[in-house]
Structures are given as C-alpha cells and as structure tokens.
CSV table of N, CA and C and ligand atoms in Angstrom, one decimal:
chain,number,residue,atom,x,y,z
A,21,MET,N,90.4,84.3,62.4
A,21,MET,CA,89.6,84.6,63.6
A,21,MET,C,88.6,83.5,63.8
A,22,THR,N,88.3,83.2,65.1
A,22,THR,CA,87.4,82.1,65.4
A,22,THR,C,86.4,82.7,66.4
A,23,LEU,N,85.1,82.4,66.1
A,23,LEU,CA,84.0,82.7,67.0
A,23,LEU,C,84.1,81.8,68.2
A,24,ARG,N,84.1,82.3,69.4
A,24,ARG,CA,84.1,81.5,70.6
A,24,ARG,C,82.7,81.4,71.2
A,25,LYS,N,82.5,80.3,71.9
A,25,LYS,CA,81.2,80.0,72.5
A,25,LYS,C,81.1,80.9,73.8
A,26,ILE,N,80.1,81.6,73.9
A,26,ILE,CA,79.9,82.5,75.1
A,26,ILE,C,79.1,81.6,76.2
A,27,LEU,N,79.7,81.6,77.4
A,27,LEU,CA,79.1,80.8,78.5
A,27,LEU,C,77.9,81.6,79.0
A,28,ILE,N,76.9,80.8,79.4
A,28,ILE,CA,75.6,81.4,79.9
A,28,ILE,C,75.6,81.1,81.5
A,29,HIS,N,75.3,82.2,82.2
A,29,HIS,CA,75.1,82.1,83.7
A,29,HIS,C,73.9,81.1,84.0
A,30,PRO,N,74.0,80.3,85.0
A,30,PRO,CA,75.1,80.1,86.0
A,30,PRO,C,76.2,79.1,85.5
A,31,ASP,N,77.4,79.5,85.7
A,31,ASP,CA,78.6,78.7,85.3
A,31,ASP,C,79.7,79.0,86.3
A,32,PRO,N,80.4,78.0,86.8
A,32,PRO,CA,81.4,78.3,87.8
A,32,PRO,C,82.5,79.2,87.3
A,33,ARG,N,82.8,79.1,85.9
A,33,ARG,CA,83.8,79.9,85.3
A,33,ARG,C,83.5,81.4,85.3
A,34,LEU,N,82.2,81.7,85.4
A,34,LEU,CA,81.8,83.1,85.5
A,34,LEU,C,81.9,83.7,86.9
A,35,LYS,N,82.1,82.8,87.9
A,35,LYS,CA,82.3,83.2,89.3
A,35,LYS,C,83.7,83.2,89.7
A,36,ALA,N,84.6,82.9,88.8
A,36,ALA,CA,86.0,82.7,89.2
A,36,ALA,C,86.7,84.1,89.3
A,37,LYS,N,87.7,84.1,90.2
A,37,LYS,CA,88.6,85.3,90.3
A,37,LYS,C,89.7,85.0,89.3
A,38,CYS,N,89.7,85.9,88.2
A,38,CYS,CA,90.7,85.6,87.1
A,38,CYS,C,92.1,86.0,87.5
A,39,THR,N,93.0,85.3,86.9
A,39,THR,CA,94.5,85.5,87.1
A,39,THR,C,95.1,86.5,86.2
A,40,PRO,N,96.1,87.3,86.7
A,40,PRO,CA,96.7,88.3,85.8
A,40,PRO,C,97.4,87.6,84.6
A,41,VAL,N,97.4,88.4,83.5
A,41,VAL,CA,98.1,87.9,82.3
A,41,VAL,C,99.6,88.2,82.4
A,42,VAL,N,100.5,87.2,82.3
A,42,VAL,CA,101.9,87.5,82.3
A,42,VAL,C,102.6,87.2,80.9
A,43,ASP,N,101.9,86.4,80.1
A,43,ASP,CA,102.4,86.0,78.8
A,43,ASP,C,101.9,86.9,77.7
A,44,PHE,N,102.8,87.7,77.1
A,44,PHE,CA,102.4,88.6,76.0
A,44,PHE,C,102.9,88.1,74.7
A,45,SER,N,102.8,86.8,74.4
A,45,SER,CA,103.2,86.3,73.1
A,45,SER,C,102.2,86.7,72.0
A,46,THR,N,102.5,86.2,70.8
A,46,THR,CA,101.6,86.6,69.7
A,46,THR,C,100.2,86.0,69.9
A,47,ASP,N,100.1,84.9,70.7
A,47,ASP,CA,98.8,84.3,70.9
A,47,ASP,C,97.8,85.3,71.6
A,48,ARG,N,98.3,86.2,72.3
A,48,ARG,CA,97.5,87.2,73.0
A,48,ARG,C,96.7,88.0,72.0
A,49,ALA,N,97.4,88.5,70.9
A,49,ALA,CA,96.7,89.2,69.8
A,49,ALA,C,95.7,88.4,69.1
A,50,LYS,N,96.0,87.1,68.9
A,50,LYS,CA,95.0,86.2,68.3
A,50,LYS,C,93.7,86.1,69.2
A,51,LEU,N,94.0,85.9,70.5
A,51,LEU,CA,92.8,85.8,71.4
A,51,LEU,C,92.0,87.1,71.4
A,52,ALA,N,92.7,88.2,71.4
A,52,ALA,CA,92.0,89.5,71.3
A,52,ALA,C,91.1,89.6,70.1
A,53,ASP,N,91.6,89.2,69.0
A,53,ASP,CA,90.9,89.2,67.7
A,53,ASP,C,89.6,88.3,67.8
A,54,ASP,N,89.8,87.1,68.4
A,54,ASP,CA,88.7,86.2,68.6
A,54,ASP,C,87.6,86.8,69.5
A,55,MET,N,88.1,87.4,70.6
A,55,MET,CA,87.1,88.0,71.5
A,55,MET,C,86.4,89.1,70.9
A,56,LEU,N,87.1,90.0,70.1
A,56,LEU,CA,86.4,91.1,69.4
A,56,LEU,C,85.4,90.6,68.4
A,57,GLU,N,85.8,89.6,67.6
A,57,GLU,CA,84.9,89.0,66.6
A,57,GLU,C,83.6,88.4,67.3
A,58,THR,N,83.9,87.7,68.4
A,58,THR,CA,82.8,87.1,69.1
A,58,THR,C,81.8,88.1,69.7
A,59,MET,N,82.4,89.2,70.2
A,59,MET,CA,81.6,90.3,70.8
A,59,MET,C,80.8,91.0,69.7
A,60,TYR,N,81.4,91.4,68.5
A,60,TYR,CA,80.7,92.1,67.5
A,60,TYR,C,79.6,91.1,66.9
A,61,HIS,N,79.9,89.9,66.8
A,61,HIS,CA,78.9,88.9,66.2
A,61,HIS,C,77.7,88.7,67.1
A,62,ALA,N,77.8,88.9,68.4
A,62,ALA,CA,76.8,88.5,69.4
A,62,ALA,C,75.4,89.2,69.1
A,63,PRO,N,75.2,90.5,69.0
A,63,PRO,CA,76.3,91.6,69.1
A,63,PRO,C,76.3,92.1,70.5
A,64,GLY,N,77.5,92.6,70.9
A,64,GLY,CA,77.6,93.2,72.2
A,64,GLY,C,78.6,94.4,72.2
A,65,ILE,N,78.7,95.1,73.3
A,65,ILE,CA,79.7,96.2,73.4
A,65,ILE,C,80.9,95.9,74.2
A,66,GLY,N,80.8,94.7,74.9
A,66,GLY,CA,81.9,94.4,75.8
A,66,GLY,C,81.9,92.8,76.0
A,67,LEU,N,83.2,92.3,76.2
A,67,LEU,CA,83.3,90.9,76.5
A,67,LEU,C,84.5,90.6,77.3
A,68,ALA,N,84.4,89.8,78.4
A,68,ALA,CA,85.5,89.5,79.2
A,68,ALA,C,85.9,88.1,79.0
A,69,ALA,N,87.2,87.8,79.1
A,69,ALA,CA,87.8,86.4,78.8
A,69,ALA,C,87.0,85.3,79.6
A,70,PRO,N,86.6,85.5,80.8
A,70,PRO,CA,85.9,84.4,81.5
A,70,PRO,C,84.6,84.0,80.8
A,71,GLN,N,84.0,84.9,80.0
A,71,GLN,CA,82.8,84.6,79.3
A,71,GLN,C,83.0,83.6,78.2
A,72,ILE,N,84.2,83.5,77.8
A,72,ILE,CA,84.5,82.4,76.8
A,72,ILE,C,85.3,81.3,77.5
A,73,GLY,N,85.3,81.2,78.8
A,73,GLY,CA,85.9,80.1,79.6
A,73,GLY,C,87.4,80.3,79.9
A,74,ILE,N,87.9,81.5,79.6
A,74,ILE,CA,89.3,81.7,79.9
A,74,ILE,C,89.4,82.6,81.1
A,75,THR,N,89.9,82.1,82.2
A,75,THR,CA,89.8,82.8,83.5
A,75,THR,C,91.1,83.6,83.7
A,76,GLU,N,91.3,84.6,82.7
A,76,GLU,CA,92.5,85.5,82.8
A,76,GLU,C,91.9,86.9,82.7
A,77,ARG,N,92.7,87.9,83.2
A,77,ARG,CA,92.3,89.3,83.3
A,77,ARG,C,92.5,90.0,81.9
A,78,MET,N,91.5,89.8,81.1
A,78,MET,CA,91.5,90.4,79.7
A,78,MET,C,90.1,90.7,79.3
A,79,ILE,N,89.9,91.9,78.8
A,79,ILE,CA,88.5,92.3,78.3
A,79,ILE,C,88.7,93.0,76.9
A,80,VAL,N,87.6,93.0,76.2
A,80,VAL,CA,87.5,93.8,74.9
A,80,VAL,C,86.2,94.6,75.0
A,81,MET,N,86.2,95.8,74.3
A,81,MET,CA,85.0,96.6,74.2
A,81,MET,C,85.0,97.5,73.0
A,82,ASP,N,83.8,97.9,72.6
A,82,ASP,CA,83.6,99.0,71.6
A,82,ASP,C,82.2,99.5,71.8
A,83,CYS,N,82.2,100.7,72.4
A,83,CYS,CA,80.9,101.3,72.8
A,83,CYS,C,80.3,102.3,71.7
A,84,VAL,N,80.9,102.3,70.5
A,84,VAL,CA,80.4,103.1,69.4
A,84,VAL,C,79.1,102.4,68.9
A,85,LYS,N,78.0,103.1,69.1
A,85,LYS,CA,76.7,102.4,68.8
A,85,LYS,C,76.0,103.1,67.6
A,86,GLU,N,76.4,104.3,67.3
A,86,GLU,CA,75.8,105.0,66.2
A,86,GLU,C,75.9,104.2,64.9
A,87,GLU,N,74.8,104.2,64.2
A,87,GLU,CA,74.9,103.5,62.9
A,87,GLU,C,75.9,104.3,62.0
A,88,GLY,N,76.8,103.5,61.4
A,88,GLY,CA,77.8,104.1,60.5
A,88,GLY,C,78.9,104.7,61.2
A,89,GLY,N,78.9,104.7,62.5
A,89,GLY,CA,80.0,105.2,63.3
A,89,GLY,C,81.3,104.4,63.1
A,90,THR,N,82.5,105.0,63.3
A,90,THR,CA,83.7,104.3,63.1
A,90,THR,C,84.0,103.4,64.3
A,91,PRO,N,84.2,102.1,64.1
A,91,PRO,CA,84.4,101.2,65.3
A,91,PRO,C,85.7,101.6,66.1
A,92,GLU,N,85.6,101.5,67.4
A,92,GLU,CA,86.7,101.8,68.3
A,92,GLU,C,87.0,100.6,69.1
A,93,PRO,N,87.5,99.5,68.5
A,93,PRO,CA,87.8,98.3,69.3
A,93,PRO,C,88.9,98.5,70.3
A,94,MET,N,88.7,98.1,71.6
A,94,MET,CA,89.7,98.2,72.6
A,94,MET,C,90.0,96.9,73.2
A,95,VAL,N,91.2,96.6,73.5
A,95,VAL,CA,91.7,95.4,74.2
A,95,VAL,C,92.4,95.9,75.5
A,96,LEU,N,91.9,95.5,76.6
A,96,LEU,CA,92.4,95.8,77.9
A,96,LEU,C,92.9,94.6,78.7
A,97,ILE,N,94.2,94.5,79.0
A,97,ILE,CA,94.7,93.4,79.7
A,97,ILE,C,95.2,93.9,81.1
A,98,ASN,N,94.8,93.1,82.1
A,98,ASN,CA,95.1,93.4,83.5
A,98,ASN,C,94.5,94.8,83.8
A,99,PRO,N,93.3,95.2,83.4
A,99,PRO,CA,92.7,96.5,83.7
A,99,PRO,C,92.5,96.7,85.2
A,100,GLU,N,92.7,97.9,85.6
A,100,GLU,CA,92.4,98.3,87.0
A,100,GLU,C,91.9,99.7,87.1
A,101,VAL,N,90.8,99.9,87.8
A,101,VAL,CA,90.3,101.3,88.1
A,101,VAL,C,91.2,102.0,89.1
A,102,VAL,N,91.7,103.1,88.6
A,102,VAL,CA,92.7,103.8,89.5
A,102,VAL,C,92.0,105.1,90.1
A,103,TRP,N,90.9,105.5,89.5
A,103,TRP,CA,90.1,106.7,90.0
A,103,TRP,C,88.7,106.5,89.6
A,104,GLN,N,87.8,107.0,90.5
A,104,GLN,CA,86.4,107.0,90.1
A,104,GLN,C,85.7,108.2,90.6
A,105,SER,N,84.8,108.8,89.8
A,105,SER,CA,84.1,110.0,90.2
A,105,SER,C,83.1,109.8,91.3
A,106,ASP,N,82.9,110.9,92.1
A,106,ASP,CA,81.8,110.8,93.1
A,106,ASP,C,80.5,110.8,92.5
A,107,GLU,N,80.4,111.5,91.3
A,107,GLU,CA,79.1,111.5,90.6
A,107,GLU,C,78.8,110.1,90.1
A,108,ARG,N,77.5,109.7,90.2
A,108,ARG,CA,77.1,108.3,89.8
A,108,ARG,C,76.1,108.4,88.7
A,109,SER,N,76.0,107.3,87.9
A,109,SER,CA,75.0,107.3,86.8
A,109,SER,C,74.4,105.9,86.8
A,110,VAL,N,73.2,105.9,86.2
A,110,VAL,CA,72.4,104.7,86.1
A,110,VAL,C,72.2,104.3,84.7
A,111,TYR,N,72.6,103.0,84.4
A,111,TYR,CA,72.3,102.5,83.0
A,111,TYR,C,71.5,101.2,83.1
A,112,ASP,N,70.7,101.0,82.1
A,112,ASP,CA,70.0,99.7,81.9
A,112,ASP,C,71.0,98.7,81.3
A,113,GLU,N,71.6,97.8,82.2
A,113,GLU,CA,72.6,97.0,81.8
A,113,GLU,C,72.1,95.6,81.3
A,114,GLY,N,72.9,95.0,80.4
A,114,GLY,CA,72.6,93.6,80.0
A,114,GLY,C,74.0,92.9,79.9
A,115,CYS,N,74.0,91.7,79.6
A,115,CYS,CA,75.2,90.9,79.6
A,115,CYS,C,75.1,89.7,78.6
A,116,LEU,N,76.1,89.5,77.8
A,116,LEU,CA,76.0,88.4,76.8
A,116,LEU,C,75.9,87.1,77.5
A,117,SER,N,76.3,87.0,78.7
A,117,SER,CA,76.2,85.7,79.5
A,117,SER,C,74.8,85.6,80.2
A,118,ILE,N,74.0,86.6,80.1
A,118,ILE,CA,72.7,86.6,80.6
A,118,ILE,C,71.7,87.2,79.6
A,119,PRO,N,71.5,86.5,78.5
A,119,PRO,CA,70.8,87.0,77.3
A,119,PRO,C,69.4,87.5,77.6
A,120,HIS,N,69.0,88.6,77.0
A,120,HIS,CA,67.6,89.1,77.0
A,120,HIS,C,67.2,89.6,78.4
A,121,GLN,N,68.1,89.8,79.4
A,121,GLN,CA,67.7,90.3,80.7
A,121,GLN,C,68.4,91.7,80.9
A,122,TYR,N,67.7,92.6,81.3
A,122,TYR,CA,68.2,94.0,81.5
A,122,TYR,C,67.8,94.5,82.9
A,123,ALA,N,68.6,95.3,83.5
A,123,ALA,CA,68.2,95.9,84.8
A,123,ALA,C,69.1,97.1,85.0
A,124,GLU,N,68.5,98.1,85.8
A,124,GLU,CA,69.3,99.3,86.1
A,124,GLU,C,70.3,99.1,87.1
A,125,VAL,N,71.6,99.5,86.8
A,125,VAL,CA,72.7,99.4,87.8
A,125,VAL,C,73.3,100.8,87.9
A,126,GLU,N,73.6,101.2,89.2
A,126,GLU,CA,74.2,102.5,89.5
A,126,GLU,C,75.7,102.3,89.7
A,127,ARG,N,76.5,103.1,89.0
A,127,ARG,CA,77.9,103.0,89.2
A,127,ARG,C,78.5,104.4,89.1
A,128,PRO,N,79.8,104.6,89.5
A,128,PRO,CA,80.5,105.9,89.2
A,128,PRO,C,80.3,106.3,87.8
A,129,ALA,N,80.0,107.6,87.5
A,129,ALA,CA,79.8,108.1,86.2
A,129,ALA,C,81.0,108.1,85.3
A,130,ALA,N,82.2,108.3,86.0
A,130,ALA,CA,83.5,108.3,85.2
A,130,ALA,C,84.5,107.6,86.0
A,131,VAL,N,85.4,106.9,85.3
A,131,VAL,CA,86.5,106.2,85.9
A,131,VAL,C,87.8,106.4,85.1
A,132,GLU,N,88.9,106.3,85.8
A,132,GLU,CA,90.2,106.3,85.1
A,132,GLU,C,90.7,104.8,85.3
A,133,VAL,N,91.2,104.3,84.1
A,133,VAL,CA,91.6,102.9,84.1
A,133,VAL,C,93.0,102.8,83.6
A,134,LYS,N,93.8,101.9,84.2
A,134,LYS,CA,95.1,101.6,83.7
A,134,LYS,C,95.1,100.2,83.2
A,135,TRP,N,95.8,99.8,82.2
A,135,TRP,CA,95.8,98.5,81.7
A,135,TRP,C,97.1,98.3,80.8
A,136,GLN,N,97.2,97.1,80.3
A,136,GLN,CA,98.3,96.8,79.3
A,136,GLN,C,97.7,96.4,78.0
A,137,ASP,N,98.3,96.8,76.9
A,137,ASP,CA,97.8,96.4,75.6
A,137,ASP,C,98.3,95.0,75.2
A,138,VAL,N,98.0,94.5,74.0
A,138,VAL,CA,98.4,93.2,73.6
A,138,VAL,C,99.9,93.0,73.6
A,139,ASP,N,100.7,94.1,73.5
A,139,ASP,CA,102.2,94.0,73.5
A,139,ASP,C,102.7,94.1,74.9
A,140,GLY,N,101.8,94.3,75.9
A,140,GLY,CA,102.3,94.5,77.3
A,140,GLY,C,102.6,95.9,77.7
A,141,LYS,N,102.3,96.8,76.7
A,141,LYS,CA,102.6,98.3,77.0
A,141,LYS,C,101.6,98.9,77.9
A,142,GLU,N,102.0,99.7,78.9
A,142,GLU,CA,101.1,100.3,79.9
A,142,GLU,C,100.3,101.4,79.2
A,143,ARG,N,99.0,101.4,79.5
A,143,ARG,CA,98.1,102.4,78.9
A,143,ARG,C,97.2,102.9,80.1
A,144,ASN,N,96.6,104.1,79.8
A,144,ASN,CA,95.9,104.8,80.9
A,144,ASN,C,94.9,105.7,80.2
A,145,GLU,N,93.6,105.6,80.6
A,145,GLU,CA,92.6,106.5,80.0
A,145,GLU,C,91.4,106.7,80.9
A,146,LYS,N,90.8,107.9,80.7
A,146,LYS,CA,89.6,108.2,81.5
A,146,LYS,C,88.4,107.9,80.6
A,147,PHE,N,87.4,107.2,81.2
A,147,PHE,CA,86.2,106.9,80.5
A,147,PHE,C,85.0,107.5,81.1
A,148,ASP,N,84.0,107.9,80.3
A,148,ASP,CA,82.7,108.4,80.9
A,148,ASP,C,81.6,107.8,80.1
A,149,GLU,N,80.3,108.2,80.5
A,149,GLU,CA,79.1,107.8,79.8
A,149,GLU,C,79.1,106.2,79.7
A,150,LEU,N,78.6,105.7,78.5
A,150,LEU,CA,78.5,104.3,78.3
A,150,LEU,C,79.8,103.5,78.5
A,151,TRP,N,80.9,104.2,78.0
A,151,TRP,CA,82.2,103.6,78.1
A,151,TRP,C,82.6,103.3,79.6
A,152,ALA,N,82.2,104.2,80.5
A,152,ALA,CA,82.6,104.0,81.9
A,152,ALA,C,81.8,102.9,82.5
A,153,THR,N,80.5,102.8,82.2
A,153,THR,CA,79.7,101.7,82.6
A,153,THR,C,80.2,100.4,82.1
A,154,CYS,N,80.5,100.3,80.8
A,154,CYS,CA,80.9,99.1,80.2
A,154,CYS,C,82.3,98.6,80.8
A,155,VAL,N,83.2,99.5,80.9
A,155,VAL,CA,84.5,99.1,81.4
A,155,VAL,C,84.4,98.5,82.9
A,156,GLN,N,83.5,99.1,83.7
A,156,GLN,CA,83.3,98.7,85.0
A,156,GLN,C,82.6,97.3,85.1
A,157,HIS,N,81.6,97.2,84.2
A,157,HIS,CA,80.9,95.9,84.1
A,157,HIS,C,81.9,94.8,83.7
A,158,GLU,N,82.8,95.1,82.7
A,158,GLU,CA,83.7,94.0,82.2
A,158,GLU,C,84.8,93.7,83.3
A,159,ILE,N,85.3,94.7,84.0
A,159,ILE,CA,86.3,94.5,85.0
A,159,ILE,C,85.7,93.6,86.1
A,160,ASP,N,84.4,93.9,86.4
A,160,ASP,CA,83.7,93.1,87.4
A,160,ASP,C,83.7,91.6,87.1
A,161,HIS,N,83.6,91.3,85.8
A,161,HIS,CA,83.6,89.9,85.3
A,161,HIS,C,84.9,89.2,85.7
A,162,LEU,N,86.0,90.0,85.8
A,162,LEU,CA,87.3,89.4,86.1
A,162,LEU,C,87.4,89.0,87.6
A,163,ASP,N,86.5,89.5,88.3
A,163,ASP,CA,86.4,89.2,89.8
A,163,ASP,C,85.2,88.3,90.1
A,164,GLY,N,84.7,87.7,89.0
A,164,GLY,CA,83.5,86.8,89.2
A,164,GLY,C,82.2,87.5,89.6
A,165,LYS,N,82.2,88.8,89.2
A,165,LYS,CA,80.9,89.5,89.6
A,165,LYS,C,80.1,89.9,88.4
A,166,LEU,N,78.8,89.6,88.4
A,166,LEU,CA,77.9,89.9,87.3
A,166,LEU,C,77.0,91.1,87.7
A,167,PHE,N,76.4,91.7,86.7
A,167,PHE,CA,75.6,92.9,87.0
A,167,PHE,C,74.4,92.5,87.8
A,168,ILE,N,73.9,91.3,87.8
A,168,ILE,CA,72.8,90.9,88.6
A,168,ILE,C,73.1,90.8,90.1
A,169,ASP,N,74.4,90.8,90.4
A,169,ASP,CA,74.9,90.8,91.8
A,169,ASP,C,74.6,92.1,92.4
A,170,TYR,N,74.3,93.2,91.6
A,170,TYR,CA,73.9,94.5,92.2
A,170,TYR,C,72.4,94.5,92.5
A,171,LEU,N,71.6,93.5,92.0
A,171,LEU,CA,70.2,93.6,92.2
A,171,LEU,C,69.7,93.0,93.5
A,172,LYS,N,68.5,93.2,93.8
A,172,LYS,CA,67.9,92.6,95.0
A,172,LYS,C,67.9,91.1,94.8
A,173,PRO,N,68.1,90.3,95.9
A,173,PRO,CA,68.1,88.8,95.8
A,173,PRO,C,67.0,88.2,95.0
A,174,LEU,N,65.8,88.7,95.3
A,174,LEU,CA,64.6,88.1,94.6
A,174,LEU,C,64.7,88.2,93.1
A,175,LYS,N,65.1,89.4,92.6
A,175,LYS,CA,65.2,89.7,91.2
A,175,LYS,C,66.3,88.9,90.6
A,176,ARG,N,67.4,88.8,91.4
A,176,ARG,CA,68.6,88.0,90.9
A,176,ARG,C,68.2,86.5,90.7
A,177,GLN,N,67.5,86.0,91.7
A,177,GLN,CA,67.1,84.6,91.7
A,177,GLN,C,66.1,84.3,90.5
A,178,MET,N,65.2,85.3,90.2
A,178,MET,CA,64.3,85.1,89.1
A,178,MET,C,65.0,85.0,87.8
A,179,ILE,N,66.0,85.9,87.6
A,179,ILE,CA,66.8,85.9,86.4
A,179,ILE,C,67.6,84.6,86.3
A,180,THR,N,68.2,84.2,87.4
A,180,THR,CA,69.0,82.9,87.4
A,180,THR,C,68.2,81.7,87.0
A,181,ARG,N,66.9,81.7,87.5
A,181,ARG,CA,66.0,80.6,87.1
A,181,ARG,C,65.7,80.6,85.7
A,182,LYS,N,65.5,81.8,85.1
A,182,LYS,CA,65.2,81.9,83.7
A,182,LYS,C,66.4,81.4,82.9
A,183,MET,N,67.6,81.7,83.3
A,183,MET,CA,68.8,81.3,82.6
A,183,MET,C,69.0,79.8,82.7
A,184,GLN,N,68.6,79.2,83.9
A,184,GLN,CA,68.7,77.7,84.0
A,184,GLN,C,67.8,77.1,83.0
A,185,LYS,N,66.6,77.7,82.9
A,185,LYS,CA,65.6,77.1,81.9
A,185,LYS,C,66.1,77.3,80.5
A,186,LEU,N,66.7,78.4,80.2
A,186,LEU,CA,67.2,78.7,78.8
A,186,LEU,C,68.3,77.7,78.5
A,187,LYS,N,69.2,77.4,79.5
A,187,LYS,CA,70.3,76.4,79.3
A,187,LYS,C,69.7,75.0,79.0
A,188,ARG,N,68.7,74.6,79.7
A,188,ARG,CA,68.1,73.3,79.5
A,188,ARG,C,67.5,73.2,78.1
A,189,GLU,N,66.9,74.3,77.7
A,189,GLU,CA,66.3,74.4,76.3
A,189,GLU,C,67.4,74.3,75.3
A,190,MET,N,68.5,75.0,75.5
A,190,MET,CA,69.6,75.0,74.6
A,190,MET,C,70.3,73.6,74.5
A,191,ALA,N,70.3,72.9,75.6
A,191,ALA,CA,70.9,71.6,75.7
A,191,ALA,C,70.1,70.6,74.9
A,192,ARG,N,68.8,70.8,74.9
A,192,ARG,CA,67.9,69.9,74.2
A,192,ARG,C,68.0,70.2,72.7
A,193,GLY,N,68.5,71.4,72.4
A,193,GLY,CA,68.6,71.8,70.9
A,193,GLY,C,67.3,72.2,70.4
B,225,LIG,ZN1,78.7,90.9,81.1
C-alpha cells in the first residue's frame, strides 16, 4: 500500500467532473487499498479519487468513529444516489482537501446509493446519520463540488483565501 498525496483546494482537479470507471482489473483493488490507507492516515472518514488527482468516479469511506469500534471500510465505484429522504439533517462538515475548516451543511438525512464494488459487482445500500452525510459529500467530489460550495460566497471566499495561504506556506516548506 502507498500513501497518496491529498490535493488541497483550490486545484482544478478538485473541480473536475470525474469519468465513470470501466476497467475493473486488479489495479482497482490496489488503488482502493491506497485510498483507504491515505484516508485512515489523514485521518478522515471519506476520500474521493479526485482528491488524490485521479478524476474517476471512485470513493472510499469508513464512518465508524467510536474508539475501539470495528472498522467498516467501504469502496464505492460509480456511486449514484437513487433515493433521498425528505427529512434533512445538518452536520458540521470538513474535508481533507480543506484542512482545519468546518461549516454546517444541510443535506437529506438518508439516501439510498447504488454502486459497483472493486470486482464490478452491483451493490445497493441505504445510509443514514453520518454515513449519509459522508457518502453525499464524497459523491459531490466526483462532480467537482466541495462542501464550501453550499456556503455563502463571502464565507467560501474567506476559506479559499486561507487555503491559498496554507498552500504557499506548504510550498515554502
Ligand atoms: Zn471532501
């Protein structure tokens, strides 16, 4: 497994509309392992392929946060929301591509998602609570959408400026 570098906003690859995955060779499982390792290492609860510069429709997540809880790593390829609840919920969201910034985002409280696993097999599951927020946040990434795109322009610009500053500092080392 290899730790991948996580792109920091703003970056054109984070704004890209990602392409569907058609190749389900063994490399797919290797990429999934890399993405999970990178996510756990960060640490985070979700990661989308464009965040490591791969503009393909693939996400990983594990929303088990309790200390000592059994990990539930999930790999979702070509995920699609097929149903969403009328009920909505608000979570304080963050993003590995926008470090140390958090803001409340309102989304459907529950969603049903269909996707393909690393072998290309069709899967389908209903998600609620944190899992529902996370899967919607990650699917947004595949369409070039970030959680700050839900915020008011002023707040979004403020966060973007902070990230530009952070990237300059990181470039200087
Ligand atoms: Zn994110």
